[in-house]
XYZ file of C-alpha atoms in Angstrom:
370
model
C -31.864 33.633 19.089
C -29.262 34.524 21.520
C -26.042 36.605 20.442
C -23.006 36.459 22.224
C -20.514 39.476 22.150
C -17.014 38.722 20.872
C -14.090 38.127 23.689
C -11.551 40.667 23.802
C -8.299 41.364 25.779
C -6.321 39.133 27.729
C -9.132 36.976 29.316
C -10.393 36.371 25.752
C -7.207 34.864 24.354
C -7.071 32.619 27.575
C -10.682 31.397 27.004
C -9.792 30.577 23.271
C -6.638 29.108 24.338
C -8.089 26.970 26.916
C -11.037 25.861 24.450
C -8.475 25.113 21.490
C -6.565 23.031 24.114
C -9.674 20.910 24.796
C -10.199 20.555 21.096
C -6.812 19.280 20.658
C -7.079 16.750 23.593
C -10.467 15.658 22.098
C -9.074 14.912 18.551
C -6.118 13.304 20.133
C -8.388 11.171 22.237
C -10.493 10.279 19.296
C -7.680 9.329 17.055
C -6.224 7.355 19.882
C -9.298 5.426 20.543
C -9.950 5.014 16.430
C -6.406 3.658 16.558
C -6.810 1.091 19.326
C -10.472 -0.146 18.413
C -11.016 -3.124 16.129
C -11.084 -2.318 12.695
C -14.424 -3.218 10.802
C -13.776 -4.696 7.184
C -14.721 -3.217 4.153
C -16.034 -4.778 0.829
C -16.947 -2.465 -1.975
C -17.333 -2.968 -5.802
C -17.698 -0.414 -8.739
C -17.911 -1.553 -12.434
C -14.906 -3.507 -13.041
C -13.006 -3.225 -9.389
C -13.492 -4.203 -6.265
C -11.810 -3.634 -2.868
C -11.710 -5.816 0.236
C -10.075 -4.537 3.689
C -9.720 -6.419 6.609
C -9.483 -5.921 10.320
C -5.764 -5.267 10.289
C -6.419 -2.318 7.902
C -4.701 -4.025 5.142
C -6.320 -3.297 1.800
C -6.794 -5.461 -1.476
C -8.163 -4.035 -4.692
C -8.921 -6.043 -7.911
C -9.412 -4.825 -11.376
C -10.304 -7.117 -14.366
C -10.823 -6.887 -18.358
C -13.845 -5.179 -19.835
C -16.657 -7.513 -19.347
C -16.753 -8.603 -23.270
C -12.990 -9.849 -23.216
C -13.601 -13.386 -21.477
C -11.080 -15.175 -23.798
C -8.340 -12.497 -22.728
C -9.560 -12.319 -19.425
C -7.164 -10.883 -16.563
C -6.875 -9.287 -13.228
C -4.391 -7.300 -11.282
C -4.406 -7.098 -7.595
C -3.194 -3.968 -5.470
C -2.368 -4.627 -2.005
C -1.436 -2.069 0.864
C -0.830 -2.695 4.377
C -1.801 0.494 6.761
C 0.308 2.797 8.076
C 2.206 5.764 7.002
C 4.570 5.612 3.854
C 3.647 1.976 2.957
C 4.266 1.119 -0.838
C 1.670 -0.421 -3.064
C 2.187 -4.106 -4.244
C 0.727 -5.119 -7.473
C 0.110 -8.795 -8.972
C -0.880 -9.732 -12.588
C -2.781 -12.751 -13.402
C -3.820 -13.867 -16.949
C -6.830 -15.817 -16.978
C -7.031 -19.440 -17.949
C -10.379 -20.576 -17.298
C -12.038 -19.745 -20.618
C -12.843 -22.599 -22.905
C -9.918 -21.133 -25.510
C -7.798 -18.656 -23.323
C -5.172 -16.631 -25.255
C -2.714 -17.308 -22.624
C -2.741 -21.005 -23.721
C -0.920 -19.823 -26.846
C 1.894 -17.874 -25.552
C 5.186 -19.116 -26.043
C 7.020 -20.726 -22.979
C 8.864 -18.089 -20.858
C 7.233 -15.139 -22.868
C 7.526 -11.609 -21.556
C 4.458 -9.052 -21.708
C 5.272 -5.626 -22.517
C 2.990 -2.980 -20.356
C 1.823 -0.098 -22.501
C -0.247 2.766 -21.332
C -1.882 5.139 -23.886
C 0.413 3.442 -26.493
C 3.667 3.934 -24.582
C 6.095 1.278 -23.299
C 6.204 0.987 -19.747
C 8.927 -1.981 -19.703
C 8.425 -5.830 -20.033
C 7.148 -8.504 -17.195
C 8.316 -12.149 -17.109
C 5.471 -14.604 -16.074
C 6.135 -16.710 -13.196
C 6.512 -20.627 -13.476
C 2.926 -21.074 -13.672
C 2.608 -19.114 -16.925
C -0.019 -16.952 -15.812
C 0.914 -14.643 -13.040
C 3.622 -11.992 -12.128
C 4.688 -9.778 -9.653
C 5.155 -6.102 -11.201
C 8.005 -4.010 -10.556
C 7.853 -0.719 -8.471
C 8.295 1.468 -11.573
C 5.501 -0.142 -13.430
C 3.075 0.002 -10.278
C 3.457 3.792 -10.222
C 2.764 4.118 -13.998
C -0.107 1.731 -13.474
C -1.422 3.838 -10.564
C -1.175 7.254 -12.497
C -3.055 5.749 -15.345
C -5.904 4.440 -13.102
C -6.322 8.115 -11.618
C -7.147 8.843 -15.125
C -8.439 7.401 -18.274
C -5.522 5.677 -19.672
C -5.530 2.393 -21.475
C -3.681 -0.225 -19.675
C -2.657 -3.245 -22.021
C -0.142 -6.004 -21.485
C 0.785 -7.526 -24.680
C 2.840 -10.333 -26.329
C 3.054 -10.755 -29.840
C -0.531 -10.617 -31.291
C -1.967 -11.241 -28.128
C -2.759 -8.355 -25.639
C -4.832 -8.101 -22.599
C -6.597 -4.967 -21.433
C -7.139 -3.664 -17.928
C -10.533 -1.854 -17.384
C -9.999 1.421 -15.397
C -14.017 1.505 -14.908
C -14.285 1.917 -11.055
C -10.747 2.133 -10.304
C -10.902 5.757 -8.947
C -14.034 4.999 -6.590
C -12.274 1.690 -5.191
C -8.919 3.556 -4.838
C -10.655 6.633 -2.783
C -12.233 3.949 -0.826
C -8.736 2.438 -0.049
C -7.491 5.869 1.106
C -10.518 6.873 3.303
C -10.375 3.509 5.000
C -6.733 3.752 6.021
C -7.103 7.583 6.830
C -4.839 8.774 3.791
C -6.993 11.118 2.454
C -5.227 14.772 2.172
C -1.818 13.245 2.876
C 1.307 13.034 0.552
C 0.959 9.350 0.389
C -2.897 8.947 -0.702
C -3.427 7.638 -4.166
C -6.572 9.769 -5.088
C -6.737 12.703 -3.050
C -3.131 13.859 -2.112
C -2.552 16.684 0.129
C -0.304 18.146 2.705
C -1.766 16.896 5.563
C 0.979 14.921 8.172
C 1.276 11.209 7.595
C 1.015 10.989 11.358
C -2.919 10.842 10.746
C -2.532 7.850 8.698
C -4.361 4.862 10.707
C -1.750 2.331 11.884
C -2.051 -1.224 11.055
C -3.568 -3.579 13.663
C -2.349 -6.691 15.011
C -3.938 -9.999 13.660
C -6.405 -11.204 16.706
C -5.717 -14.345 18.205
C -7.852 -17.334 18.833
C -6.903 -20.522 21.025
C -8.880 -23.577 20.147
C -8.671 -25.956 23.080
C -7.124 -29.466 22.545
C -10.396 -31.361 23.427
C -11.966 -29.761 20.326
C -9.080 -30.699 17.866
C -9.650 -34.166 18.433
C -11.789 -36.325 15.782
C -15.216 -35.457 16.256
C -17.021 -37.850 18.807
C -20.414 -38.362 17.947
C -23.043 -38.337 20.703
C -26.445 -40.116 20.325
C -29.346 -38.885 22.299
C -32.650 -40.950 23.086
C -35.562 -40.649 20.932
C -37.224 -38.599 23.642
C -34.276 -36.327 24.222
C -33.909 -35.609 20.290
C -37.599 -35.205 20.136
C -37.151 -32.181 22.698
C -33.855 -30.818 20.901
C -35.972 -30.946 17.478
C -38.738 -28.866 19.036
C -36.127 -26.465 20.203
C -34.664 -26.131 17.005
C -37.832 -25.021 14.965
C -37.740 -21.896 16.064
C -39.802 -19.441 14.077
C -36.710 -16.905 13.891
C -34.749 -19.477 12.044
C -37.195 -20.657 9.510
C -36.356 -17.805 6.959
C -32.668 -18.886 6.969
C -32.927 -22.647 7.838
C -36.321 -24.084 6.218
C -36.460 -27.185 8.913
C -39.682 -28.814 8.349
C -41.336 -31.496 10.569
C -38.993 -34.317 9.403
C -36.103 -33.038 10.937
C -34.349 -35.625 13.118
C -35.609 -38.300 10.657
C -33.360 -40.480 8.233
C -33.772 -37.955 5.276
C -32.835 -34.977 7.492
C -31.036 -36.314 10.365
C -29.147 -34.463 13.435
C -25.241 -34.882 13.657
C -24.318 -34.010 17.269
C -20.566 -34.005 18.481
C -18.982 -33.285 21.507
C -17.332 -29.992 22.245
C -16.702 -30.133 25.799
C -18.000 -31.572 29.056
C -20.751 -29.443 29.067
C -21.397 -28.424 25.140
C -22.313 -30.063 22.267
C -22.520 -29.012 18.676
C -25.757 -30.291 16.345
C -25.888 -29.744 12.618
C -28.849 -30.151 10.358
C -29.475 -29.703 6.581
C -31.054 -26.200 6.268
C -31.119 -25.389 2.358
C -29.913 -26.981 -1.086
C -29.431 -24.750 -4.121
C -28.428 -25.753 -7.567
C -24.657 -25.966 -6.969
C -24.466 -24.680 -2.993
C -25.745 -26.143 0.325
C -25.837 -24.764 3.788
C -26.148 -26.433 7.085
C -27.299 -24.999 10.599
C -24.869 -25.643 13.444
C -25.854 -24.799 17.004
C -24.038 -25.079 20.286
C -26.359 -26.851 22.756
C -26.428 -28.225 26.242
C -25.601 -31.723 26.964
C -29.155 -32.330 28.690
C -32.881 -30.871 28.036
C -33.474 -28.095 28.079
C -30.756 -27.942 25.339
C -30.787 -23.751 24.596
C -29.340 -24.016 21.344
C -27.233 -21.049 20.280
C -27.054 -20.368 16.227
C -23.542 -20.419 14.847
C -24.522 -20.238 10.997
C -26.938 -21.700 8.904
C -24.458 -21.534 5.924
C -21.949 -24.273 6.979
C -20.679 -27.122 5.372
C -18.183 -28.998 7.291
C -16.942 -28.980 11.004
C -13.373 -30.111 12.064
C -10.873 -29.395 14.920
C -13.095 -27.122 16.446
C -13.881 -24.952 13.532
C -17.001 -24.760 11.396
C -16.416 -23.753 7.719
C -18.830 -22.381 4.869
C -17.516 -22.374 1.538
C -19.799 -21.577 -1.467
C -19.503 -20.982 -5.369
C -20.485 -17.802 -6.597
C -21.938 -19.632 -9.848
C -21.674 -22.931 -11.001
C -18.270 -22.462 -13.142
C -16.511 -22.420 -9.867
C -14.361 -19.228 -10.771
C -15.492 -17.371 -7.934
C -15.848 -18.517 -4.491
C -16.894 -17.046 -0.811
C -15.484 -18.607 2.575
C -16.205 -17.953 6.093
C -15.200 -19.804 9.517
C -16.068 -20.012 13.083
C -13.783 -21.136 15.766
C -14.503 -22.508 19.295
C -12.892 -20.914 22.200
C -13.929 -23.285 24.818
C -16.845 -21.344 25.429
C -18.593 -20.225 22.275
C -18.029 -19.878 18.488
C -16.280 -16.576 17.136
C -16.355 -15.584 13.397
C -12.550 -15.762 12.351
C -12.351 -15.565 8.395
C -14.326 -14.093 5.801
C -13.199 -13.680 2.308
C -14.026 -14.112 -1.548
C -11.893 -14.886 -4.342
C -13.030 -11.909 -6.559
C -15.411 -11.425 -9.073
C -16.681 -14.196 -11.506
C -14.557 -13.122 -14.472
C -13.340 -16.589 -15.809
C -9.715 -15.290 -14.569
C -9.180 -18.664 -12.670
C -11.208 -21.938 -11.737
C -11.350 -21.505 -7.837
C -10.778 -17.574 -8.205
C -7.773 -15.704 -8.788
C -7.214 -13.664 -5.517
C -7.959 -14.049 -1.682
C -9.621 -10.910 -0.743
C -10.437 -11.079 3.254
C -12.760 -8.631 5.201
C -11.898 -10.636 8.463
C -8.624 -12.866 9.141
C -7.801 -14.404 12.588
C -4.681 -16.231 13.769
C -6.379 -19.704 14.978
C -4.021 -21.565 17.206
C -4.688 -25.038 18.309
C -3.578 -25.179 22.148
C -1.546 -28.176 23.159
C -2.897 -30.804 25.461
């Protein structure tokens, strides 16, 4: 092992200052690169809480009732945009998807009282839908403080009450702080500190993708000759796609037809059934050339529809339909790009169709004029 003598004198201080300067430049460059780079989304769940952060660095955390209280199902959504000194917004939704939900027995225009460990924290009026409300700032602060510990959080009206589970909340809120670069700052939710808010990551702009006018028109069906279709089927039956898309020899037959539409003068979109489950199905979508060899490029094996230059995939988390996932891919004239990825939250009988939109990828998809 080599040992170095300690630096001393003016030369030593100058060298140390130079090294410190280089380190500061390196840290500044790294921070600038992190701020400029596209953010990858985050999805994480723990017990009764989950979080989804998207590519603009906006984070949404959802908590739910204890798992054994389906008739009193409820959820709270915490939303925080990226950037220094951003507030937390909180929304409440009472469940109405169960067979006999407690919310159905509330009086019209009923108000809910928030209690934390039995102490009143003010009332909340439900919106016109009778199941949801935006929480005022003082209640949001009380809620966040309770979630950091083991406080019992209950909304009640008369004999009815809805409890928010705190199990998993601390881990989810810590993930939010970490993703947005707030750890150790005064604005952190879980690990506050005195570090400068300047280290908090800024919000990123929503990326823009333009769909060309030709792809927006009603899909024009393209018919291939029997010989051309046989070549295309052979190219689609690649071993690497078999696990995700179980296409057998009858591909292209009346039972498993190919659907081909025009994307541009030089590109077509072909789709075919890939898989079928109890309450979901998936189709494969490939971009191909107009003539053989077709050189198929896979977009997805889980699509459900194509319209106006966009391939969509929607799937329910279970047959009841109280939780869904959705993805989209949009055509820019050359290729398809993933433009949307979101879920509607956990399968907890809060609402049919799901209570929230929890995206990890968002895009401003614009349809170009002719």
